[in-house]
C-alpha cells in the first residue's frame, strides 16, 4: 500500500525511538509527522526521513500541535518545550505543574498550570519566553487550553465538582484585558480538549457532547452524543472529527465531521473505529483493521487501504496518504483502492 514517485527514497517503516507512543502524541506538523515517545520527539517527513530529533526527560510526556508548533510538556510536571517541527524553539520550567499548553502562529504560547493560592493559573509567554499575561481561576481546574492563531486571545477549559454534578466551563480571555471576555458552563459534560481553529471557530470536545463556538459573538452550538461513547477524536486546523459507539453495540460506530458554520456530517461504520483524522476535505478512519477515506463534507466513501494488524492511529498528510502508528514502528499508507 506504499506508492511513491520514481526516484523517491522510501524509508518507511521506521522503528519507534523509545518504548511507547500514546495515540495523542502522534500528530501532523507542517506536513510531517511528530512522534513523541516516552524518551524523545522524532519528526519524520513523508518518506520516513528524520527531520528532527530531541531527547526529553518528561515523566508523562504530552504533545499538543497547533499552528505549526508542538507544545511538549510533562503532565503534572513543570518542564516544557516548544518545537517548530525542525528544531526546538524554547524550553523551560513553568511556575507550577502544567495541565495544558498551546502555541500560536507567531510563537506566543499559553500554559495552564496549578495555581498558587487558587485552583489554576494561566500564563502567556512571548516567543522568547518573556511572560506577558497571567489569569487566575479561583476554584476551577484546567483541563485544556488553546490560543488564537494570531496569539492575541486564549480559550481555557476547566472542570469543577463543587455543585452536585460535575460541570465544565470554557473561558475566553483577551491578553490585553484582565477580565474574561466570555464564559459558558456545560452541565454534566467534561470538556477534555479544545482548539481555536484557523477558521475563527472554537472546537470543543467533551465526553457527553461536542460544541462549536464562534469567536465574534460567542454563540455556542452543542451536539450531544445521545448516550453513546466517544472512541476517538481529532482536532485539526479547522475541523473536529470524532467517532461514537452505542454502549450496547461497540461494533458499530458513527463518525461525525464538524466544521464551523455547517451541520455535522455523519459517517456510519459497521466496525469499531479506533482512529479518526482529517486533512482538508478528507476524513481518515481505521475500522476493522483497514483505513477508509471519506469526503469530510458529504460523507461519500472515497478509498481504502489494507493496514498491518497492529495499526493504532492514522494521520492524514494529504487527501490520500496517511502516517500510521504501529506498536513498534511508524509506517505510511496510501488509500488508493476506490470504494
XYZ file of N, CA, C and O in Angstrom, residues 42-204:
652
model
N 10.565 12.663 17.725
C 11.108 12.457 16.387
C 10.134 13.044 15.381
O 8.921 12.864 15.507
N 10.655 13.777 14.405
C 9.820 14.285 13.311
C 10.314 13.650 12.022
O 11.509 13.700 11.703
N 9.385 13.017 11.273
C 9.708 12.351 10.013
C 8.977 13.039 8.870
O 7.854 13.517 9.043
N 9.608 13.057 7.675
C 8.906 13.603 6.513
C 8.091 12.498 5.844
O 8.018 11.368 6.339
N 7.468 12.812 4.711
C 6.539 11.857 4.093
C 7.240 10.679 3.422
O 6.585 9.790 2.880
N 8.569 10.658 3.459
C 9.314 9.484 3.002
C 9.862 8.671 4.175
O 10.492 7.634 3.956
N 9.662 9.147 5.379
C 10.187 8.465 6.547
C 11.574 8.927 6.955
O 12.208 8.325 7.826
N 12.058 10.002 6.322
C 13.378 10.524 6.670
C 13.279 11.426 7.899
O 12.319 12.192 8.024
N 14.273 11.334 8.767
C 14.249 12.096 10.011
C 14.529 13.571 9.745
O 15.552 13.942 9.177
N 13.602 14.413 10.178
C 13.727 15.868 10.022
C 14.265 16.484 11.312
O 15.021 17.454 11.283
N 13.863 15.937 12.444
C 14.290 16.472 13.739
C 14.247 15.363 14.777
O 13.464 14.414 14.667
N 15.111 15.508 15.776
C 15.145 14.542 16.878
C 15.587 15.265 18.140
O 16.578 15.997 18.132
N 14.819 15.100 19.217
C 15.183 15.698 20.509
C 14.869 14.705 21.613
O 13.741 14.199 21.692
N 15.854 14.425 22.463
C 15.579 13.622 23.649
C 14.911 14.511 24.694
O 15.073 15.732 24.691
N 14.128 13.895 25.573
C 13.492 14.681 26.633
C 13.530 13.885 27.939
O 13.852 12.700 27.945
N 13.182 14.573 29.020
C 13.142 13.912 30.331
C 11.771 14.070 30.981
O 11.638 14.045 32.201
N 10.739 14.245 30.128
C 9.380 14.365 30.654
C 8.932 13.016 31.223
O 9.068 11.991 30.562
N 8.360 13.047 32.433
C 7.928 11.791 33.051
C 6.653 11.258 32.399
O 6.531 10.067 32.153
N 5.694 12.123 32.164
C 4.446 11.731 31.479
C 4.279 12.658 30.284
O 3.558 13.664 30.354
N 4.976 12.365 29.157
C 5.020 13.325 28.046
C 3.680 13.490 27.337
O 2.973 12.522 27.071
N 3.352 14.751 27.059
C 2.129 15.095 26.333
C 2.519 16.098 25.251
O 3.386 16.940 25.459
N 1.860 15.994 24.083
C 2.139 16.901 22.973
C 0.841 17.490 22.444
O -0.135 16.775 22.232
N 0.842 18.795 22.236
C -0.291 19.479 21.626
C 0.230 20.249 20.416
O 1.042 21.161 20.563
N -0.206 19.861 19.204
C 0.247 20.512 17.975
C -0.834 21.458 17.466
O -1.996 21.074 17.330
N -0.438 22.714 17.206
C -1.363 23.684 16.605
C -0.545 24.790 15.962
O 0.550 25.122 16.427
N -1.074 25.324 14.868
C -0.468 26.493 14.210
C 0.994 26.280 13.829
O 1.801 27.216 13.838
N 1.361 25.043 13.483
C 2.713 24.763 13.029
C 3.734 24.567 14.133
O 4.932 24.478 13.861
N 3.276 24.498 15.381
C 4.174 24.280 16.515
C 3.684 23.104 17.361
O 2.480 22.832 17.426
N 4.617 22.465 18.035
C 4.280 21.444 19.029
C 4.626 21.990 20.402
O 5.740 22.490 20.616
N 3.675 21.916 21.316
C 3.947 22.236 22.718
C 4.058 20.908 23.462
O 3.108 20.136 23.520
N 5.239 20.629 23.994
C 5.507 19.384 24.704
C 5.685 19.690 26.183
O 6.306 20.692 26.547
N 5.126 18.827 27.011
C 5.256 19.063 28.450
C 5.112 17.748 29.210
O 4.699 16.730 28.664
N 5.475 17.826 30.465
C 5.318 16.693 31.360
C 4.048 16.927 32.159
O 3.957 17.901 32.905
N 3.033 16.073 31.960
C 1.756 16.248 32.651
C 1.984 16.213 34.155
O 2.589 15.282 34.678
N 1.494 17.261 34.827
C 1.696 17.411 36.268
C 3.174 17.520 36.631
O 3.597 17.143 37.723
N 3.983 18.050 35.698
C 5.367 18.420 35.955
C 5.552 19.839 35.437
O 4.661 20.408 34.808
N 6.700 20.437 35.659
C 6.919 21.835 35.293
C 7.612 22.017 33.942
O 7.541 23.087 33.347
N 8.298 20.982 33.444
C 9.102 21.145 32.226
C 8.236 21.256 30.975
O 7.208 20.577 30.862
N 8.694 22.076 30.016
C 8.009 22.164 28.730
C 9.008 22.488 27.634
O 10.140 22.916 27.894
N 8.570 22.277 26.396
C 9.383 22.595 25.224
C 8.458 23.043 24.091
O 7.370 22.477 23.915
N 8.876 24.053 23.334
C 8.180 24.469 22.109
C 9.054 24.064 20.934
O 10.247 24.371 20.904
N 8.453 23.357 19.964
C 9.199 22.842 18.815
C 8.454 23.241 17.543
O 7.222 23.199 17.499
N 9.187 23.651 16.504
C 8.521 24.089 15.268
C 8.531 23.019 14.165
O 8.231 23.306 13.008
N 8.882 21.794 14.533
C 8.890 20.706 13.555
C 10.249 20.463 12.941
O 10.485 19.411 12.349
N 11.163 21.425 13.081
C 12.533 21.220 12.603
C 13.550 21.414 13.721
O 14.627 20.828 13.689
N 13.182 22.235 14.721
C 14.119 22.435 15.834
C 13.359 22.894 17.083
O 12.236 23.403 16.991
N 14.027 22.714 18.212
C 13.490 23.220 19.476
C 13.596 24.741 19.460
O 14.653 25.297 19.191
N 12.488 25.425 19.732
C 12.465 26.878 19.724
C 12.809 27.428 21.107
O 13.595 28.356 21.249
N 12.197 26.850 22.124
C 12.453 27.281 23.500
C 12.032 26.159 24.442
O 11.148 25.353 24.115
N 12.688 26.079 25.584
C 12.272 25.140 26.623
C 12.442 25.828 27.966
O 13.178 26.819 28.088
N 11.733 25.326 28.955
C 11.825 25.963 30.256
C 11.019 25.229 31.305
O 10.587 24.091 31.093
N 10.820 25.900 32.426
C 10.023 25.367 33.524
C 8.905 26.351 33.838
O 9.172 27.556 34.008
N 7.686 25.843 33.911
C 6.563 26.683 34.313
C 6.672 26.969 35.811
O 7.468 26.353 36.524
N 5.854 27.905 36.289
C 5.892 28.282 37.702
C 5.326 27.194 38.613
O 5.570 27.208 39.821
N 4.553 26.275 38.047
C 3.992 25.151 38.810
C 3.625 24.040 37.823
O 3.821 24.193 36.614
N 3.106 22.922 38.334
C 2.804 21.766 37.494
C 1.839 22.129 36.365
O 0.826 22.807 36.592
N 2.161 21.668 35.144
C 1.409 22.030 33.938
C 0.222 21.092 33.710
O 0.343 19.875 33.833
N -0.915 21.695 33.367
C -2.106 20.936 32.986
C -2.259 20.861 31.470
O -2.744 19.880 30.924
N -1.875 21.948 30.765
C -2.079 22.013 29.309
C -1.304 23.200 28.745
O -0.923 24.108 29.485
N -1.082 23.177 27.415
C -0.403 24.292 26.765
C -0.620 24.271 25.264
O -0.991 23.236 24.697
N -0.403 25.426 24.613
C -0.584 25.532 23.159
C 0.199 26.730 22.645
O 0.546 27.639 23.406
N 0.452 26.739 21.314
C 1.277 27.773 20.685
C 0.511 28.410 19.520
O -0.176 27.726 18.765
N 0.680 29.733 19.370
C 0.074 30.472 18.259
C 1.023 30.506 17.069
O 2.187 30.110 17.162
N 0.532 31.010 15.939
C 1.321 31.038 14.710
C 2.595 31.868 14.836
O 3.591 31.592 14.172
N 2.567 32.882 15.710
C 3.743 33.744 15.859
C 4.693 33.256 16.955
O 5.683 33.931 17.265
N 4.393 32.105 17.567
C 5.261 31.560 18.604
C 4.863 31.942 20.019
O 5.441 31.440 20.988
N 3.879 32.831 20.171
C 3.332 33.120 21.501
C 2.724 31.836 22.052
O 2.074 31.095 21.322
N 2.934 31.574 23.346
C 2.375 30.329 23.873
C 1.676 30.534 25.212
O 1.953 31.480 25.940
N 0.729 29.638 25.475
C -0.127 29.711 26.660
C 0.058 28.432 27.470
O 0.154 27.345 26.907
N 0.121 28.585 28.786
C 0.256 27.435 29.687
C -0.822 27.522 30.761
O -0.993 28.564 31.403
N -1.558 26.421 30.947
C -2.475 26.293 32.066
C -1.790 25.435 33.120
O -1.299 24.355 32.817
N -1.730 25.938 34.363
C -0.948 25.246 35.394
C -1.653 25.291 36.741
O -2.653 25.995 36.931
N -1.083 24.544 37.677
C -1.574 24.549 39.049
C -1.389 25.946 39.621
O -0.353 26.589 39.392
N -2.388 26.429 40.373
C -2.324 27.788 40.886
C -1.611 27.899 42.224
O -1.361 26.902 42.901
N -1.307 29.128 42.582
C -0.726 29.426 43.885
C -1.778 30.167 44.696
O -2.075 31.339 44.418
N -2.396 29.469 45.632
C -3.477 30.068 46.406
C -4.822 30.029 45.705
O -5.846 30.416 46.262
N -4.814 29.587 44.447
C -6.045 29.389 43.665
C -5.933 28.029 42.972
O -4.872 27.402 42.987
N -7.023 27.573 42.366
C -7.013 26.242 41.738
C -6.070 26.192 40.535
O -5.253 25.282 40.417
N -6.174 27.189 39.644
C -5.391 27.169 38.406
C -4.959 28.579 38.033
O -5.597 29.558 38.423
N -3.885 28.647 37.248
C -3.458 29.920 36.676
C -3.078 29.719 35.212
O -2.638 28.632 34.821
N -3.262 30.778 34.445
C -2.898 30.793 33.028
C -1.744 31.761 32.852
O -1.817 32.906 33.320
N -0.690 31.327 32.189
C 0.422 32.205 31.851
C 0.580 32.242 30.337
O 0.514 31.203 29.676
N 0.796 33.443 29.803
C 1.025 33.615 28.367
C 2.422 34.195 28.182
O 2.807 35.156 28.870
N 3.194 33.610 27.272
C 4.579 33.992 27.058
C 4.807 34.485 25.628
O 4.221 33.951 24.687
N 5.685 35.447 25.488
C 6.179 35.871 24.182
C 7.037 34.734 23.610
O 7.490 33.860 24.352
N 7.281 34.719 22.295
C 8.090 33.652 21.700
C 9.464 33.472 22.355
O 10.007 32.360 22.361
N 10.022 34.544 22.946
C 11.341 34.434 23.575
C 11.274 33.957 25.024
O 12.299 33.880 25.708
N 10.071 33.639 25.518
C 9.933 33.129 26.877
C 9.621 34.178 27.917
O 9.527 33.874 29.104
N 9.438 35.439 27.496
C 9.068 36.511 28.424
C 7.574 36.424 28.734
O 6.748 36.400 27.818
N 7.239 36.376 30.033
C 5.819 36.293 30.403
C 5.135 37.635 30.143
O 5.640 38.688 30.509
N 3.980 37.587 29.471
C 3.289 38.832 29.107
C 1.912 38.964 29.748
O 1.330 40.058 29.738
N 1.370 37.865 30.293
C -0.012 37.930 30.789
C -0.260 36.760 31.733
O 0.286 35.668 31.536
N -1.071 37.002 32.757
C -1.490 35.921 33.662
C -2.967 36.077 34.004
O -3.503 37.204 33.991
N -3.602 34.969 34.285
C -5.036 34.958 34.608
C -5.274 33.867 35.643
O -4.767 32.749 35.488
N -6.034 34.165 36.683
C -6.254 33.192 37.769
C -7.661 32.591 37.692
O -8.628 33.291 37.389
N -7.742 31.284 37.971
C -9.026 30.585 38.085
C -9.137 30.150 39.550
O -8.411 29.254 39.989
N -10.036 30.784 40.300
C -10.068 30.607 41.751
C -10.389 29.169 42.162
O -9.682 28.574 42.985
N -11.436 28.577 41.567
C -11.873 27.259 42.043
C -11.994 26.213 40.936
O -12.404 25.087 41.202
N -11.651 26.576 39.697
C -11.781 25.639 38.573
C -10.410 25.126 38.147
O -9.433 25.876 38.125
N -10.368 23.847 37.790
C -9.109 23.205 37.398
C -9.019 23.078 35.874
O -9.957 22.591 35.235
N -7.902 23.501 35.310
C -7.732 23.499 33.855
C -7.651 22.076 33.313
O -6.892 21.253 33.829
N -8.439 21.800 32.275
C -8.356 20.511 31.576
C -7.724 20.676 30.200
O -7.120 19.740 29.680
N -7.850 21.850 29.583
C -7.257 22.094 28.255
C -7.219 23.588 27.990
O -8.037 24.347 28.518
N -6.246 24.006 27.175
C -6.189 25.394 26.726
C -5.895 25.412 25.227
O -5.343 24.460 24.675
N -6.272 26.512 24.582
C -5.875 26.748 23.198
C -5.672 28.246 23.038
O -6.081 29.044 23.894
N -5.023 28.630 21.951
C -4.679 30.028 21.713
C -5.107 30.399 20.299
O -5.042 29.570 19.384
N -5.591 31.616 20.128
C -5.997 32.036 18.791
C -4.768 32.039 17.886
O -3.653 32.327 18.339
N -4.934 31.698 16.610
C -3.777 31.645 15.712
C -2.936 32.917 15.698
O -1.715 32.853 15.539
N -3.561 34.097 15.928
C -2.801 35.351 15.920
C -2.126 35.644 17.256
O -1.432 36.654 17.406
N -2.327 34.781 18.253
C -1.632 34.919 19.529
C -2.164 36.011 20.439
O -1.504 36.379 21.410
N -3.379 36.505 20.180
C -3.903 37.621 20.972
C -4.941 37.212 22.011
O -5.225 37.970 22.943
N -5.502 36.010 21.850
C -6.557 35.562 22.766
C -6.370 34.079 23.089
O -5.641 33.370 22.387
N -7.043 33.638 24.140
C -6.957 32.236 24.510
C -8.308 31.715 24.957
O -9.212 32.494 25.298
N -8.445 30.394 24.956
C -9.641 29.758 25.492
C -9.200 28.700 26.498
O -8.261 27.951 26.253
N -9.853 28.707 27.641
C -9.499 27.818 28.745
C -10.681 26.903 29.032
O -11.815 27.371 29.168
N -10.423 25.599 29.139
C -11.440 24.642 29.586
C -11.111 24.251 31.016
O -9.968 23.908 31.322
N -12.118 24.318 31.881
C -11.916 23.956 33.277
C -13.024 23.020 33.742
O -14.079 22.931 33.109
N -12.767 22.334 34.849
C -13.758 21.433 35.432
C -13.862 21.710 36.923
O -12.899 22.141 37.561
N -15.052 21.443 37.467
C -15.296 21.646 38.884
C -16.442 20.754 39.315
O -17.377 20.527 38.541
N -16.357 20.237 40.525
C -17.457 19.396 41.032
C -18.017 19.996 42.313
O -18.494 19.293 43.184
N -17.963 21.320 42.429
C -18.479 21.987 43.629
C -19.989 21.804 43.767
O -20.496 21.694 44.863
N -20.669 21.776 42.627
C -22.118 21.571 42.688
C -22.390 20.076 42.832
O -21.498 19.276 42.997
N -23.665 19.706 42.786
C -23.994 18.280 42.906
C -23.414 17.467 41.765
O -23.004 16.340 41.943
N -23.376 18.047 40.584
C -22.851 17.343 39.416
C -21.567 18.010 38.933
O -21.338 19.195 39.167
N -20.766 17.205 38.214
C -19.574 17.766 37.570
C -20.026 18.769 36.502
O -20.993 18.535 35.795
N -19.337 19.877 36.430
C -19.600 20.790 35.317
C -18.275 21.274 34.762
O -17.263 21.302 35.448
N -18.298 21.606 33.480
C -17.128 22.170 32.819
C -17.461 23.576 32.352
O -18.635 23.923 32.175
N -16.425 24.353 32.148
C -16.629 25.731 31.710
C -15.566 26.080 30.680
O -14.426 25.613 30.774
N -15.955 26.861 29.676
C -14.934 27.462 28.815
C -14.904 28.947 29.110
O -15.946 29.579 29.347
N -13.695 29.488 29.136
C -13.485 30.911 29.398
C -12.608 31.467 28.278
O -11.535 30.923 28.010
N -13.084 32.499 27.610
C -12.297 33.163 26.561
C -11.643 34.392 27.175
O -12.311 35.192 27.847
N -10.329 34.527 26.969
C -9.599 35.670 27.518
C -8.883 36.426 26.399
O -8.475 35.840 25.401
N -8.780 37.726 26.606
C -8.023 38.622 25.716
C -6.772 39.026 26.493
O -6.864 39.487 27.635
N -5.594 38.854 25.894
C -4.343 39.083 26.616
C -4.084 40.564 26.900
O -3.093 40.910 27.540
N -4.981 41.425 26.431
C -4.884 42.852 26.765
C -5.967 43.274 27.755
O -6.184 44.465 27.973
N -6.645 42.290 28.358
C -7.772 42.583 29.244
C -7.710 41.640 30.437
O -7.603 40.422 30.255
N -7.784 42.156 31.647
C -7.666 41.293 32.830
C -8.947 40.497 33.093
O -8.916 39.490 33.795
N -10.076 40.948 32.558
C -11.349 40.256 32.761
C -11.657 39.315 31.603
O -11.262 39.564 30.463
N -12.397 38.248 31.913
C -12.786 37.287 30.873
C -13.697 37.962 29.854
O -14.536 38.801 30.194
N -13.532 37.590 28.593
C -14.371 38.114 27.514
C -15.699 37.364 27.449
O -16.760 37.939 27.194
N -15.632 36.047 27.732
C -16.825 35.199 27.599
C -16.651 33.953 28.457
O -15.545 33.429 28.584
N -17.751 33.508 29.062
C -17.753 32.253 29.827
C -19.014 31.465 29.494
O -20.077 32.043 29.243
N -18.882 30.149 29.488
C -20.042 29.295 29.248
C -19.872 28.010 30.051
O -18.805 27.397 30.028
N -20.927 27.604 30.761
C -20.881 26.394 31.596
C -21.588 25.242 30.884
O -22.677 25.416 30.319
N -20.940 24.076 30.897
C -21.527 22.843 30.367
C -21.864 21.933 31.559
O -20.968 21.536 32.300
N -23.140 21.620 31.737
C -23.540 20.732 32.824
C -23.335 19.274 32.401
O -23.693 18.884 31.294
N -22.770 18.469 33.291
C -22.617 17.026 33.065
C -21.920 16.696 31.756
O -22.257 15.719 31.082
N -20.969 17.503 31.366
C -20.192 17.246 30.147
C -18.763 17.673 30.425
O -18.478 18.871 30.522
N -17.880 16.694 30.591
C -16.493 17.002 30.914
C -15.757 17.397 29.633
O -15.616 16.601 28.710
N -15.316 18.640 29.555
C -14.589 19.144 28.374
C -13.116 18.794 28.540
O -12.462 19.267 29.473
N -12.602 17.952 27.624
C -11.223 17.477 27.780
C -10.264 18.022 26.731
O -9.046 17.856 26.863
N -10.776 18.688 25.684
C -9.861 19.259 24.703
C -10.552 20.402 23.961
O -11.787 20.461 23.881
N -9.727 21.292 23.401
C -10.263 22.457 22.697
C -9.243 22.914 21.658
O -8.033 22.730 21.841
N -9.742 23.485 20.571
C -8.870 24.052 19.542
C -9.486 25.347 19.034
O -10.654 25.373 18.640
N -8.693 26.415 19.034
C -9.110 27.659 18.393
C -8.697 27.522 16.930
O -7.534 27.621 16.588
N -9.671 27.253 16.073
C -9.386 26.908 14.681
C -8.917 28.086 13.851
O -9.152 29.256 14.183
N -8.272 27.765 12.748
C -7.796 28.800 11.837
C -8.945 29.498 11.117
O -8.767 30.561 10.534
N -10.139 28.884 11.161
C -11.307 29.474 10.504
C -12.083 30.397 11.439
O -13.146 30.901 11.085
N -11.571 30.628 12.653
C -12.237 31.544 13.578
C -13.274 30.898 14.466
O -13.937 31.586 15.240
N -13.428 29.586 14.400
C -14.338 28.879 15.296
C -13.533 28.175 16.386
O -12.391 27.758 16.161
N -14.146 28.033 17.555
C -13.530 27.296 18.660
C -14.194 25.928 18.721
O -15.420 25.823 18.851
N -13.386 24.872 18.602
C -13.884 23.499 18.583
C -13.669 22.865 19.956
O -12.553 22.885 20.486
N -14.744 22.304 20.517
C -14.742 21.856 21.911
C -15.119 20.378 21.970
O -16.169 19.982 21.448
